[in-house]
Short mmCIF file of C-alpha atoms in Angstrom, two decimals:
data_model
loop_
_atom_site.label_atom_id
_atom_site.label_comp_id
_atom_site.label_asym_id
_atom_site.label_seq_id
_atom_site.Cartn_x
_atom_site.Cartn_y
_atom_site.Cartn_z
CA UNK C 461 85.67 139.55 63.75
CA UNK C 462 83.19 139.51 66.98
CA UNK C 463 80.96 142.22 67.79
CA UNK C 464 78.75 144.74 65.44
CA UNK C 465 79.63 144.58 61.92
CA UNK C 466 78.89 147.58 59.79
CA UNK C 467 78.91 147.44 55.95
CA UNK C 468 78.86 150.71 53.95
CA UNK C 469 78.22 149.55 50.62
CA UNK C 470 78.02 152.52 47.46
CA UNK C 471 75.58 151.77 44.05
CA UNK C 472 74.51 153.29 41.04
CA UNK C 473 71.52 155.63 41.44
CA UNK C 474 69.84 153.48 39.13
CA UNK C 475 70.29 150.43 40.51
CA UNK C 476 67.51 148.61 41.98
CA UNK C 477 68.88 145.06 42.56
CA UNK C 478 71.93 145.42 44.81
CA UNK C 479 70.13 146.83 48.03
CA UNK C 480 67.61 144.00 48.40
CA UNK C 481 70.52 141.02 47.10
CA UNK C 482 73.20 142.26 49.39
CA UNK C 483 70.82 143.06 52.36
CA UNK C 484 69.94 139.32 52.21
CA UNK C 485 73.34 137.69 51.64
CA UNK C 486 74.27 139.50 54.61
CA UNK C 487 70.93 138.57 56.18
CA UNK C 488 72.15 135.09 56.27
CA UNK C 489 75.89 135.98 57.17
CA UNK C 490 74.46 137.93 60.74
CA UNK C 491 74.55 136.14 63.76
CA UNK C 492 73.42 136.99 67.82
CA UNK C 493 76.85 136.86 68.69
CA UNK C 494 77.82 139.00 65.29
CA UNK C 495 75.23 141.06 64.29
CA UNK C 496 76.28 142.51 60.75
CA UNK C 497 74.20 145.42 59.14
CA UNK C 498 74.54 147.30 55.99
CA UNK C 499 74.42 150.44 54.54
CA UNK C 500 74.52 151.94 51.41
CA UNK C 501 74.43 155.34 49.24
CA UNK C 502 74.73 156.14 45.66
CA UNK C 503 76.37 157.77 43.09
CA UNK C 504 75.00 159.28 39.96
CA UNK C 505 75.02 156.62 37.20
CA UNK C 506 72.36 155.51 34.55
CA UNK C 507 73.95 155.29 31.12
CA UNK C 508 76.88 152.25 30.70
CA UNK C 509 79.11 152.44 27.90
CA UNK C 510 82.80 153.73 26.73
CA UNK C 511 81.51 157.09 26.06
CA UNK C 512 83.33 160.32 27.63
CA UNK C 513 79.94 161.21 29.63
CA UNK C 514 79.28 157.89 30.95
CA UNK C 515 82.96 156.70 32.29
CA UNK C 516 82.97 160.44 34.03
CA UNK C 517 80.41 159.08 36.11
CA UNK C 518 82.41 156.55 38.12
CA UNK C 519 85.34 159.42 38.84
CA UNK C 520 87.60 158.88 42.15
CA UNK C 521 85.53 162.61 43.45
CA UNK C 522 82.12 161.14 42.96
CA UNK C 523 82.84 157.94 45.13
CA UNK C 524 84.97 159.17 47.87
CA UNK C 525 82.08 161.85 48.68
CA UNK C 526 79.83 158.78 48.51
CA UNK C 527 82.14 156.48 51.06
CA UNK C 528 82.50 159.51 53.39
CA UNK C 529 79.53 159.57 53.96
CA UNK C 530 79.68 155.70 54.52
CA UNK C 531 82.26 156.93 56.83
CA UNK C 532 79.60 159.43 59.16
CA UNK C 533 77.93 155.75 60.06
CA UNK C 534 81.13 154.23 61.22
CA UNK C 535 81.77 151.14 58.81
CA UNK C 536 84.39 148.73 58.79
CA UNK C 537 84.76 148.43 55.25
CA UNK C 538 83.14 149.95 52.36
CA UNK C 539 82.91 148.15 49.20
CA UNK C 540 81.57 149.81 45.40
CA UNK C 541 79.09 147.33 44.12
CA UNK C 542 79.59 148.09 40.64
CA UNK C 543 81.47 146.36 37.50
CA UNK C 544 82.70 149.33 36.13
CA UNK C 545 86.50 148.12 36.67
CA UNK C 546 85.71 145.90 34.69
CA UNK C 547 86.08 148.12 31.75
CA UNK C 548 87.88 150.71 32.91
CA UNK C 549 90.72 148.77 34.05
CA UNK C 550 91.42 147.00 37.27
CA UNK C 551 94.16 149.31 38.01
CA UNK C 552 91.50 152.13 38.39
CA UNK C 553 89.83 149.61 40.70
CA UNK C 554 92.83 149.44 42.85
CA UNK C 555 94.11 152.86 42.59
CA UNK C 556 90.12 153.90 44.06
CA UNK C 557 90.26 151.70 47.05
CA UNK C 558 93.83 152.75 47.63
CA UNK C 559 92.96 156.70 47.38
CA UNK C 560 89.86 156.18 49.74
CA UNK C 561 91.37 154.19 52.42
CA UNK C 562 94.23 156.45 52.77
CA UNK C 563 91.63 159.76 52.98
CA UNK C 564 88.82 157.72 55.17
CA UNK C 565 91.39 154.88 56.93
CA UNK C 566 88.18 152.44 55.84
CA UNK C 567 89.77 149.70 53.66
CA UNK C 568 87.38 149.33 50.72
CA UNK C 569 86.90 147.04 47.64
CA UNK C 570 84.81 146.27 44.55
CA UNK C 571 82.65 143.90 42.99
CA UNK C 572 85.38 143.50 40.02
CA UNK C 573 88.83 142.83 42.44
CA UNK C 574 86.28 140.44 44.63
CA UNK C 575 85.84 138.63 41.41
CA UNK C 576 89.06 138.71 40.77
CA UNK C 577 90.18 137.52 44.31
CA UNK C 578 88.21 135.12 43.87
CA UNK C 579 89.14 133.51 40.34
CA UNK C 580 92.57 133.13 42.14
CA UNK C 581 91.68 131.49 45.12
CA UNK C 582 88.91 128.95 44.33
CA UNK C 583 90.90 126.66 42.05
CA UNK C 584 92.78 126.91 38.49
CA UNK C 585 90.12 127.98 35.81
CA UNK C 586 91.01 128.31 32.44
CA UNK C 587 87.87 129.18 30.51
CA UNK C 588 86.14 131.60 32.35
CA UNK C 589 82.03 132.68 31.03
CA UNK C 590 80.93 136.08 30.83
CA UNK C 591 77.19 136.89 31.03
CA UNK C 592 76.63 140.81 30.61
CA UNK C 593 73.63 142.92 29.61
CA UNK C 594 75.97 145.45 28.31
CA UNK C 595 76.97 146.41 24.97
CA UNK C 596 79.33 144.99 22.90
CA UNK C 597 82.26 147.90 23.37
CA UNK C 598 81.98 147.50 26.96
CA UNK C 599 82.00 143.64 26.47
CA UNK C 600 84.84 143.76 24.22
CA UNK C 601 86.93 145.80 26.89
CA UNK C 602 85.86 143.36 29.72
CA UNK C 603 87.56 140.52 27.83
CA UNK C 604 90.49 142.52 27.21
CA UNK C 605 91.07 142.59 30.54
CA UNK C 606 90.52 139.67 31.30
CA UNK C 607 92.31 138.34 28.94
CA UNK C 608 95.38 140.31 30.19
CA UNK C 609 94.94 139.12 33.57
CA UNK C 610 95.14 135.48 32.36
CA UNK C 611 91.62 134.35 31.69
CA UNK C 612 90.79 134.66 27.96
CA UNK C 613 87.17 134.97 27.22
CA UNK C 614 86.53 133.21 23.86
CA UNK C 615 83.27 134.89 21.73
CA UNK C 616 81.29 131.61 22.62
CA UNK C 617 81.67 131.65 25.89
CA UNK C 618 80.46 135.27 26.40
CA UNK C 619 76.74 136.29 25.91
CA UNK C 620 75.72 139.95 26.28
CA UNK C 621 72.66 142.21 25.52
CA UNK C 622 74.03 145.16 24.36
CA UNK C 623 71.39 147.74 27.05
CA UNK C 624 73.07 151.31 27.72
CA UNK C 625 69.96 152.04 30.14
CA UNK C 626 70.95 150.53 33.37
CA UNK C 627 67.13 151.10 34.46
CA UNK C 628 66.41 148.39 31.96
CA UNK C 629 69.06 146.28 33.32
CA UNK C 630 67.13 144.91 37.20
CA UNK C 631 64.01 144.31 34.01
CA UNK C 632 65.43 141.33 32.81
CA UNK C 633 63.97 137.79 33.63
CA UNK C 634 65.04 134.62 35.70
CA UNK C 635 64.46 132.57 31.79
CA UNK C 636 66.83 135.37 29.68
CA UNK C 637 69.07 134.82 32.61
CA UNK C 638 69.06 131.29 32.60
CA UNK C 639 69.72 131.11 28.63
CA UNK C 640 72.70 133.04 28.94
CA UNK C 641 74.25 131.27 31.87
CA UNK C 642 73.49 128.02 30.01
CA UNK C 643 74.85 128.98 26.99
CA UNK C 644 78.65 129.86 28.25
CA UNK C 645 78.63 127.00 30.23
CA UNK C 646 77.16 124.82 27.10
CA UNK C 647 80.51 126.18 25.42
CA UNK C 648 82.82 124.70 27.75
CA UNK C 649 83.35 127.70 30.89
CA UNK C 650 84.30 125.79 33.89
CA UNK C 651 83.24 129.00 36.12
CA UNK C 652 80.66 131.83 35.25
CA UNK C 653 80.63 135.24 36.15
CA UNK C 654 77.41 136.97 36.30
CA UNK C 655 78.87 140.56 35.85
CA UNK C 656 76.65 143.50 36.58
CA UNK C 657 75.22 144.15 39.84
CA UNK C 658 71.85 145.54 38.58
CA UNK C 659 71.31 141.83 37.64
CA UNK C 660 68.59 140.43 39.70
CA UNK C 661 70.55 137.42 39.67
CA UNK C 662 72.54 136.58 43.31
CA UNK C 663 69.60 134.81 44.21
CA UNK C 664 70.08 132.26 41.34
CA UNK C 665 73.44 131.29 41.86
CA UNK C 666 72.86 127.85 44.41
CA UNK C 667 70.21 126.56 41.28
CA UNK C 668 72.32 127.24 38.86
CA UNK C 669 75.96 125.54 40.62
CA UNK C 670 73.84 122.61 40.99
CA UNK C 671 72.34 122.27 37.39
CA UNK C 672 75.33 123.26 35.75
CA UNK C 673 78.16 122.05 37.93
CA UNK C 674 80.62 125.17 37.84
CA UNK C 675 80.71 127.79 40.12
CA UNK C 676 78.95 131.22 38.94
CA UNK C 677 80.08 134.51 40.71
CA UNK C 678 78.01 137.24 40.72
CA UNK C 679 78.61 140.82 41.25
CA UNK C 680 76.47 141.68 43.96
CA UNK C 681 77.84 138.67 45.67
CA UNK C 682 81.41 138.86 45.49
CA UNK C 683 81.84 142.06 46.65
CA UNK C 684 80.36 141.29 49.82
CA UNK C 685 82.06 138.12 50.17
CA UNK C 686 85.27 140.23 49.99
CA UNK C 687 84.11 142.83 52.34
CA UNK C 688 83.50 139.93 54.96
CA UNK C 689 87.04 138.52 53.98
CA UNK C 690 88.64 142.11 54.05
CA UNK C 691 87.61 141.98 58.18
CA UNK C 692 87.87 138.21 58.48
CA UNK C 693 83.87 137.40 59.01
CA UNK C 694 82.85 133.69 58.97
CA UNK C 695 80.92 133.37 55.71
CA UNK C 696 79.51 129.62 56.84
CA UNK C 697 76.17 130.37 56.91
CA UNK C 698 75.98 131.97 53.54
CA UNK C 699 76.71 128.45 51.48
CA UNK C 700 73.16 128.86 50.11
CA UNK C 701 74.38 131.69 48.33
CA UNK C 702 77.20 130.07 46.34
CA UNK C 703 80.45 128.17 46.73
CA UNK C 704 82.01 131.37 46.71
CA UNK C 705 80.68 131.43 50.61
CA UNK C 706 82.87 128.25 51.37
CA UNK C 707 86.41 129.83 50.40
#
């Protein structure tokens, strides 16, 4: 695509590391010739977990009245930087992005079916790493489906910290970080996912491909990498940011 790029990007309320990671990835994406901004709102969410009260916080109401207002800036895509189809299946995932772009005509995405676009396209992996800060029912339901969708995730190569309080979440250091990643990847994960995207963590990802020699995908990340892929944006100049950036 050529000419002004708008992204309209939704988070969590109490999410302070998406605005800042995804403002830079896309930094580094922008061009003269292809100026890209992006923009973002929120929708109410600070507790994670498989309770009634917190899953009713990601409900198709509450994020299409977040991506029409996306829609009152005039984006090209709008993508929900959040994990939570993760756990509540990627069908609800699909069946969001499908209900929005048919009310808005915006097509839209998330950070899980980026993720999971990009599992299938970067090369065969068969023991896939999960690094979470969540707790252990929500873990346990991320495996399922991953596990359903082909990619079992055995108990060592999955480390998690078991925080309902996404506040806490953006708190946690480059060294816990670090631990985790290198633990997964000590038990034999030939790619990492990073999944949450109030982990201060997109940043990381070029360090750690190098030390560890797999690739790690992060949340923040991938669901602008599929935004740009969604509207066919040259990623180039974002290699810094991952190998994801060279698909």
């Amino acid at each position: 695509m050529r000419g002004p790029v708008r992204l309209g990007i939704i988070i969590p309320s109490s999410n302070t590391s998406a605005e800042p990671l995804s403002q830079a990835i896309v930094s580094s994406i922008s061009t003269k010739e292809r100026p890209i901004t992006v923009h973002f709102t929120r929708i109410s969410v600070t507790q994670l977990s498989l309770s009634p009260g917190s899953n009713s916080q990601f409900t198709p109401e509450a994020l299409l009245a977040a991506a029409q207002l996306l829609a009152d800036a005039k984006v090209q895509v709008i993508g929900w930087s959040g994990t939570s189809g993760g756990w509540l299946g990627f069908e609800n995932d699909r069946n969001l992005c499908n209900h929005i772009e048919e009310r808005l005509g915006i097509p839209m995405t998330t950070s899980t079916l980026g993720l999971n676009k990009l599992l299938a396209c970067m090369a065969k992996f068969e023991k896939l790493g999960l690094v979470t800060p969540y707790t252990e029912d929500v873990n346990d339901a991320i495996i399922k489906n991953y596990t359903a969708l082909g990619y079992p995730i055995t108990k060592e190569r999955e480390r998690h910290l078991s925080i309902a309080d996404n506040i806490q979440i953006a708190a946690i250091d480059e060294a816990k970080l670090h631990q985790m990643v290198a633990a997964v990847v000590d038990a034999g994960a030939d790619v990492v996912t990073t999944f949450c995207t109030n982990w201060n963590a997109a940043h990381l990802v070029s360090k750690w491909e190098k030390e560890f020699g797999v690739p790690i995908l992060d949340s923040v990340a991938t669901v602008v990498w599929d935004m740009c892929n969604i509207i066919q944006v040259d990623m180039g100049t974002a290699s810094h940011w991952g190998r994801m950036f060279e698909q």
